[in-house]
C-alpha cells in the first residue's frame, strides 16, 4: 500500500507543480472566441429573436463607430438601448448582395457603420445581473449556435431594419446584417484568427450601416 500511496502523492505533486508553472507562458493565451470577445468593447447585450425563439447574445465591437450602434439600437419608449432585436428578413449570401453590403460599409466609413462580433451571452448572474433582458411569454430561449446553424443552412444573413418600430422625425435609419461564419464575415476576424489559430466556436459577425442621406 505505502509505495503506491507515495507514488500517487508524487504524481499529484508533479501535476500541481505543472499547473503552477503554466500560467507564466499562458497568461495572454485566449482559448476561444468568447474569451477573445471579452478583450473587445461590449456594445450590446440582449436577445436576437427569430420566429418563436430568442437567442441571448453579446455583441462586441470589432471596428467602426459606437455612436452608430447607440443611435440605431435605441429604444424610443424608454430612451435606453433595445434589449430585443427581431430578425424579420434574410439576405442570401450571393456575391452581388455581399458587394452591396461592402459598398454600404465603404459609403458609411468612417463613422456611419459598425462591425461587431456576436457570441453566446453569459447567463444572468455571471457578472451580467440586471442587464439581462426578460424573455417575452411565448418565446423559447435557445443557444445562439441554433440561430447560426439555421442561417448557415439557409445560406443567408439575418436582416433587421433600424430603428425598430420605424424612424421618427429626424432619426437616422439603417440596417443590421447578421452573418453566420462565411468568407465575407471572416475578413473581419483576421486578428481573432491570428490570436486563436482557429475559430471553432459558433459566432456571427454583425454589420450595422447607417443609411446615407
PDB file of C-alpha atoms in Angstrom, residues 25-199:
ATOM      1  CA  UNK A  25       3.721  31.324 -20.525  1.00  0.00           C
ATOM      2  CA  UNK A  26      -0.050  31.134 -20.824  1.00  0.00           C
ATOM      3  CA  UNK A  27      -1.030  34.484 -19.296  1.00  0.00           C
ATOM      4  CA  UNK A  28      -2.276  36.037 -22.518  1.00  0.00           C
ATOM      5  CA  UNK A  29      -3.347  32.856 -24.287  1.00  0.00           C
ATOM      6  CA  UNK A  30      -7.024  33.178 -25.183  1.00  0.00           C
ATOM      7  CA  UNK A  31      -8.768  29.838 -25.528  1.00  0.00           C
ATOM      8  CA  UNK A  32     -11.850  30.693 -27.561  1.00  0.00           C
ATOM      9  CA  UNK A  33     -13.852  33.408 -29.246  1.00  0.00           C
ATOM     10  CA  UNK A  34     -15.853  34.228 -26.108  1.00  0.00           C
ATOM     11  CA  UNK A  35     -12.603  35.000 -24.303  1.00  0.00           C
ATOM     12  CA  UNK A  36     -11.373  36.984 -27.313  1.00  0.00           C
ATOM     13  CA  UNK A  37     -14.660  38.936 -27.290  1.00  0.00           C
ATOM     14  CA  UNK A  38     -14.011  39.912 -23.652  1.00  0.00           C
ATOM     15  CA  UNK A  39     -10.942  41.847 -24.836  1.00  0.00           C
ATOM     16  CA  UNK A  40     -13.185  43.992 -27.073  1.00  0.00           C
ATOM     17  CA  UNK A  41     -15.616  46.701 -26.023  1.00  0.00           C
ATOM     18  CA  UNK A  42     -19.109  45.398 -25.258  1.00  0.00           C
ATOM     19  CA  UNK A  43     -21.585  47.249 -27.470  1.00  0.00           C
ATOM     20  CA  UNK A  44     -24.859  45.378 -26.888  1.00  0.00           C
ATOM     21  CA  UNK A  45     -26.251  42.583 -24.770  1.00  0.00           C
ATOM     22  CA  UNK A  46     -29.730  41.260 -25.403  1.00  0.00           C
ATOM     23  CA  UNK A  47     -31.913  38.845 -27.338  1.00  0.00           C
ATOM     24  CA  UNK A  48     -31.902  38.172 -31.056  1.00  0.00           C
ATOM     25  CA  UNK A  49     -35.356  36.885 -31.973  1.00  0.00           C
ATOM     26  CA  UNK A  50     -36.299  34.653 -34.883  1.00  0.00           C
ATOM     27  CA  UNK A  51     -39.862  33.333 -35.124  1.00  0.00           C
ATOM     28  CA  UNK A  52     -40.668  31.850 -31.664  1.00  0.00           C
ATOM     29  CA  UNK A  53     -37.095  31.543 -30.484  1.00  0.00           C
ATOM     30  CA  UNK A  54     -34.841  34.037 -28.758  1.00  0.00           C
ATOM     31  CA  UNK A  55     -31.074  33.814 -28.534  1.00  0.00           C
ATOM     32  CA  UNK A  56     -29.189  35.585 -25.717  1.00  0.00           C
ATOM     33  CA  UNK A  57     -26.360  37.397 -27.492  1.00  0.00           C
ATOM     34  CA  UNK A  58     -23.463  39.680 -26.644  1.00  0.00           C
ATOM     35  CA  UNK A  59     -22.029  41.935 -29.345  1.00  0.00           C
ATOM     36  CA  UNK A  60     -18.520  43.345 -29.075  1.00  0.00           C
ATOM     37  CA  UNK A  61     -17.223  45.995 -31.449  1.00  0.00           C
ATOM     38  CA  UNK A  62     -14.593  44.918 -34.000  1.00  0.00           C
ATOM     39  CA  UNK A  63     -14.438  48.157 -35.974  1.00  0.00           C
ATOM     40  CA  UNK A  64     -16.470  51.237 -36.811  1.00  0.00           C
ATOM     41  CA  UNK A  65     -18.307  53.753 -34.696  1.00  0.00           C
ATOM     42  CA  UNK A  66     -20.024  53.051 -31.384  1.00  0.00           C
ATOM     43  CA  UNK A  67     -22.252  56.091 -31.987  1.00  0.00           C
ATOM     44  CA  UNK A  68     -23.962  54.233 -34.853  1.00  0.00           C
ATOM     45  CA  UNK A  69     -24.882  51.398 -32.504  1.00  0.00           C
ATOM     46  CA  UNK A  70     -26.115  53.716 -29.766  1.00  0.00           C
ATOM     47  CA  UNK A  71     -28.114  55.770 -32.278  1.00  0.00           C
ATOM     48  CA  UNK A  72     -29.755  52.933 -34.204  1.00  0.00           C
ATOM     49  CA  UNK A  73     -30.307  50.477 -31.337  1.00  0.00           C
ATOM     50  CA  UNK A  74     -32.179  52.983 -29.207  1.00  0.00           C
ATOM     51  CA  UNK A  75     -35.469  52.099 -27.556  1.00  0.00           C
ATOM     52  CA  UNK A  76     -37.595  55.174 -28.193  1.00  0.00           C
ATOM     53  CA  UNK A  77     -40.100  54.361 -25.479  1.00  0.00           C
ATOM     54  CA  UNK A  78     -37.525  54.098 -22.673  1.00  0.00           C
ATOM     55  CA  UNK A  79     -34.671  56.133 -24.128  1.00  0.00           C
ATOM     56  CA  UNK A  80     -32.286  53.273 -23.307  1.00  0.00           C
ATOM     57  CA  UNK A  81     -30.889  50.596 -25.598  1.00  0.00           C
ATOM     58  CA  UNK A  82     -33.147  47.989 -27.155  1.00  0.00           C
ATOM     59  CA  UNK A  83     -32.919  44.638 -25.436  1.00  0.00           C
ATOM     60  CA  UNK A  84     -34.513  42.675 -28.258  1.00  0.00           C
ATOM     61  CA  UNK A  85     -33.869  42.587 -32.000  1.00  0.00           C
ATOM     62  CA  UNK A  86     -36.212  40.631 -34.241  1.00  0.00           C
ATOM     63  CA  UNK A  87     -34.856  39.169 -37.467  1.00  0.00           C
ATOM     64  CA  UNK A  88     -37.631  39.634 -40.000  1.00  0.00           C
ATOM     65  CA  UNK A  89     -35.809  39.221 -43.319  1.00  0.00           C
ATOM     66  CA  UNK A  90     -32.976  37.240 -44.834  1.00  0.00           C
ATOM     67  CA  UNK A  91     -30.278  38.206 -47.300  1.00  0.00           C
ATOM     68  CA  UNK A  92     -28.898  35.424 -49.474  1.00  0.00           C
ATOM     69  CA  UNK A  93     -25.123  35.132 -49.320  1.00  0.00           C
ATOM     70  CA  UNK A  94     -24.724  35.793 -53.056  1.00  0.00           C
ATOM     71  CA  UNK A  95     -21.777  37.825 -54.276  1.00  0.00           C
ATOM     72  CA  UNK A  96     -23.857  40.756 -55.676  1.00  0.00           C
ATOM     73  CA  UNK A  97     -25.698  41.067 -52.334  1.00  0.00           C
ATOM     74  CA  UNK A  98     -22.424  40.920 -50.382  1.00  0.00           C
ATOM     75  CA  UNK A  99     -20.897  43.519 -52.724  1.00  0.00           C
ATOM     76  CA  UNK A 100     -23.837  45.791 -51.915  1.00  0.00           C
ATOM     77  CA  UNK A 101     -23.188  45.419 -48.156  1.00  0.00           C
ATOM     78  CA  UNK A 102     -19.478  46.147 -48.717  1.00  0.00           C
ATOM     79  CA  UNK A 103     -20.422  49.220 -50.767  1.00  0.00           C
ATOM     80  CA  UNK A 104     -22.673  50.461 -47.967  1.00  0.00           C
ATOM     81  CA  UNK A 105     -19.881  49.953 -45.422  1.00  0.00           C
ATOM     82  CA  UNK A 106     -17.443  51.926 -47.595  1.00  0.00           C
ATOM     83  CA  UNK A 107     -20.044  54.643 -48.077  1.00  0.00           C
ATOM     84  CA  UNK A 108     -20.630  54.782 -44.332  1.00  0.00           C
ATOM     85  CA  UNK A 109     -16.939  54.968 -43.397  1.00  0.00           C
ATOM     86  CA  UNK A 110     -15.568  56.164 -41.096  1.00  0.00           C
ATOM     87  CA  UNK A 111     -18.465  56.890 -38.739  1.00  0.00           C
ATOM     88  CA  UNK A 112     -21.606  55.572 -40.414  1.00  0.00           C
ATOM     89  CA  UNK A 113     -21.076  51.884 -39.770  1.00  0.00           C
ATOM     90  CA  UNK A 114     -20.007  49.329 -37.158  1.00  0.00           C
ATOM     91  CA  UNK A 115     -18.891  45.693 -37.326  1.00  0.00           C
ATOM     92  CA  UNK A 116     -19.455  43.530 -34.263  1.00  0.00           C
ATOM     93  CA  UNK A 117     -18.643  40.033 -33.083  1.00  0.00           C
ATOM     94  CA  UNK A 118     -21.727  38.271 -31.698  1.00  0.00           C
ATOM     95  CA  UNK A 119     -21.242  35.394 -29.272  1.00  0.00           C
ATOM     96  CA  UNK A 120     -23.420  33.442 -26.860  1.00  0.00           C
ATOM     97  CA  UNK A 121     -24.308  35.706 -23.948  1.00  0.00           C
ATOM     98  CA  UNK A 122     -23.396  34.587 -20.442  1.00  0.00           C
ATOM     99  CA  UNK A 123     -26.458  33.726 -18.345  1.00  0.00           C
ATOM    100  CA  UNK A 124     -27.679  36.382 -15.924  1.00  0.00           C
ATOM    101  CA  UNK A 125     -25.776  36.280 -12.717  1.00  0.00           C
ATOM    102  CA  UNK A 126     -22.412  35.739 -14.377  1.00  0.00           C
ATOM    103  CA  UNK A 127     -21.407  39.335 -13.906  1.00  0.00           C
ATOM    104  CA  UNK A 128     -24.333  40.482 -16.035  1.00  0.00           C
ATOM    105  CA  UNK A 129     -27.011  40.864 -13.400  1.00  0.00           C
ATOM    106  CA  UNK A 130     -29.614  43.446 -14.108  1.00  0.00           C
ATOM    107  CA  UNK A 131     -28.539  43.795 -17.733  1.00  0.00           C
ATOM    108  CA  UNK A 132     -30.175  40.625 -18.905  1.00  0.00           C
ATOM    109  CA  UNK A 133     -33.497  41.102 -20.690  1.00  0.00           C
ATOM    110  CA  UNK A 134     -36.625  39.262 -19.659  1.00  0.00           C
ATOM    111  CA  UNK A 135     -37.885  36.748 -22.206  1.00  0.00           C
ATOM    112  CA  UNK A 136     -41.353  37.544 -23.509  1.00  0.00           C
ATOM    113  CA  UNK A 137     -44.062  34.926 -22.972  1.00  0.00           C
ATOM    114  CA  UNK A 138     -44.281  32.604 -25.977  1.00  0.00           C
ATOM    115  CA  UNK A 139     -40.596  32.893 -26.831  1.00  0.00           C
ATOM    116  CA  UNK A 140     -38.321  29.955 -26.250  1.00  0.00           C
ATOM    117  CA  UNK A 141     -34.791  30.738 -25.085  1.00  0.00           C
ATOM    118  CA  UNK A 142     -32.204  28.864 -27.158  1.00  0.00           C
ATOM    119  CA  UNK A 143     -28.451  28.907 -27.675  1.00  0.00           C
ATOM    120  CA  UNK A 144     -27.005  31.213 -30.311  1.00  0.00           C
ATOM    121  CA  UNK A 145     -25.478  28.249 -32.141  1.00  0.00           C
ATOM    122  CA  UNK A 146     -29.016  27.191 -33.172  1.00  0.00           C
ATOM    123  CA  UNK A 147     -29.505  30.521 -34.924  1.00  0.00           C
ATOM    124  CA  UNK A 148     -26.061  30.247 -36.536  1.00  0.00           C
ATOM    125  CA  UNK A 149     -26.787  26.772 -37.922  1.00  0.00           C
ATOM    126  CA  UNK A 150     -30.208  27.925 -39.204  1.00  0.00           C
ATOM    127  CA  UNK A 151     -28.619  30.800 -41.154  1.00  0.00           C
ATOM    128  CA  UNK A 152     -25.818  28.544 -42.421  1.00  0.00           C
ATOM    129  CA  UNK A 153     -28.382  26.048 -43.640  1.00  0.00           C
ATOM    130  CA  UNK A 154     -30.325  28.815 -45.405  1.00  0.00           C
ATOM    131  CA  UNK A 155     -27.041  30.287 -46.730  1.00  0.00           C
ATOM    132  CA  UNK A 156     -28.295  33.660 -45.637  1.00  0.00           C
ATOM    133  CA  UNK A 157     -27.678  36.536 -43.264  1.00  0.00           C
ATOM    134  CA  UNK A 158     -30.421  37.787 -40.955  1.00  0.00           C
ATOM    135  CA  UNK A 159     -31.570  41.344 -41.680  1.00  0.00           C
ATOM    136  CA  UNK A 160     -33.179  43.889 -39.348  1.00  0.00           C
ATOM    137  CA  UNK A 161     -34.371  47.374 -40.387  1.00  0.00           C
ATOM    138  CA  UNK A 162     -33.380  50.046 -37.890  1.00  0.00           C
ATOM    139  CA  UNK A 163     -34.550  51.774 -35.847  1.00  0.00           C
ATOM    140  CA  UNK A 164     -37.028  49.143 -34.661  1.00  0.00           C
ATOM    141  CA  UNK A 165     -40.570  50.458 -34.978  1.00  0.00           C
ATOM    142  CA  UNK A 166     -39.608  52.879 -37.755  1.00  0.00           C
ATOM    143  CA  UNK A 167     -37.924  56.263 -37.727  1.00  0.00           C
ATOM    144  CA  UNK A 168     -39.486  59.250 -36.022  1.00  0.00           C
ATOM    145  CA  UNK A 169     -38.774  62.701 -37.383  1.00  0.00           C
ATOM    146  CA  UNK A 170     -35.095  63.256 -37.986  1.00  0.00           C
ATOM    147  CA  UNK A 171     -33.911  59.883 -36.664  1.00  0.00           C
ATOM    148  CA  UNK A 172     -31.284  58.228 -38.775  1.00  0.00           C
ATOM    149  CA  UNK A 173     -32.213  54.900 -40.301  1.00  0.00           C
ATOM    150  CA  UNK A 174     -30.111  51.913 -41.210  1.00  0.00           C
ATOM    151  CA  UNK A 175     -29.791  48.159 -41.483  1.00  0.00           C
ATOM    152  CA  UNK A 176     -28.357  45.388 -39.368  1.00  0.00           C
ATOM    153  CA  UNK A 177     -26.982  42.273 -41.070  1.00  0.00           C
ATOM    154  CA  UNK A 178     -26.210  39.155 -39.011  1.00  0.00           C
ATOM    155  CA  UNK A 179     -23.743  36.918 -40.858  1.00  0.00           C
ATOM    156  CA  UNK A 180     -23.095  33.294 -39.943  1.00  0.00           C
ATOM    157  CA  UNK A 181     -19.454  32.184 -40.409  1.00  0.00           C
ATOM    158  CA  UNK A 182     -18.715  32.614 -44.132  1.00  0.00           C
ATOM    159  CA  UNK A 183     -15.991  34.053 -46.317  1.00  0.00           C
ATOM    160  CA  UNK A 184     -17.481  37.542 -46.021  1.00  0.00           C
ATOM    161  CA  UNK A 185     -17.592  37.529 -42.199  1.00  0.00           C
ATOM    162  CA  UNK A 186     -14.126  36.021 -41.772  1.00  0.00           C
ATOM    163  CA  UNK A 187     -12.456  39.090 -43.276  1.00  0.00           C
ATOM    164  CA  UNK A 188     -13.398  40.968 -40.089  1.00  0.00           C
ATOM    165  CA  UNK A 189     -11.987  38.273 -37.827  1.00  0.00           C
ATOM    166  CA  UNK A 190      -8.420  38.123 -39.097  1.00  0.00           C
ATOM    167  CA  UNK A 191      -6.895  39.313 -35.836  1.00  0.00           C
ATOM    168  CA  UNK A 192      -9.051  36.844 -33.855  1.00  0.00           C
ATOM    169  CA  UNK A 193      -7.848  34.111 -36.187  1.00  0.00           C
ATOM    170  CA  UNK A 194      -4.222  35.147 -35.682  1.00  0.00           C
ATOM    171  CA  UNK A 195      -4.707  35.167 -31.918  1.00  0.00           C
ATOM    172  CA  UNK A 196      -6.613  31.898 -31.616  1.00  0.00           C
ATOM    173  CA  UNK A 197      -5.330  29.907 -34.590  1.00  0.00           C
ATOM    174  CA  UNK A 198      -8.835  28.664 -35.418  1.00  0.00           C
ATOM    175  CA  UNK A 199     -12.378  29.869 -34.846  1.00  0.00           C
TER     176      UNK A 199
END
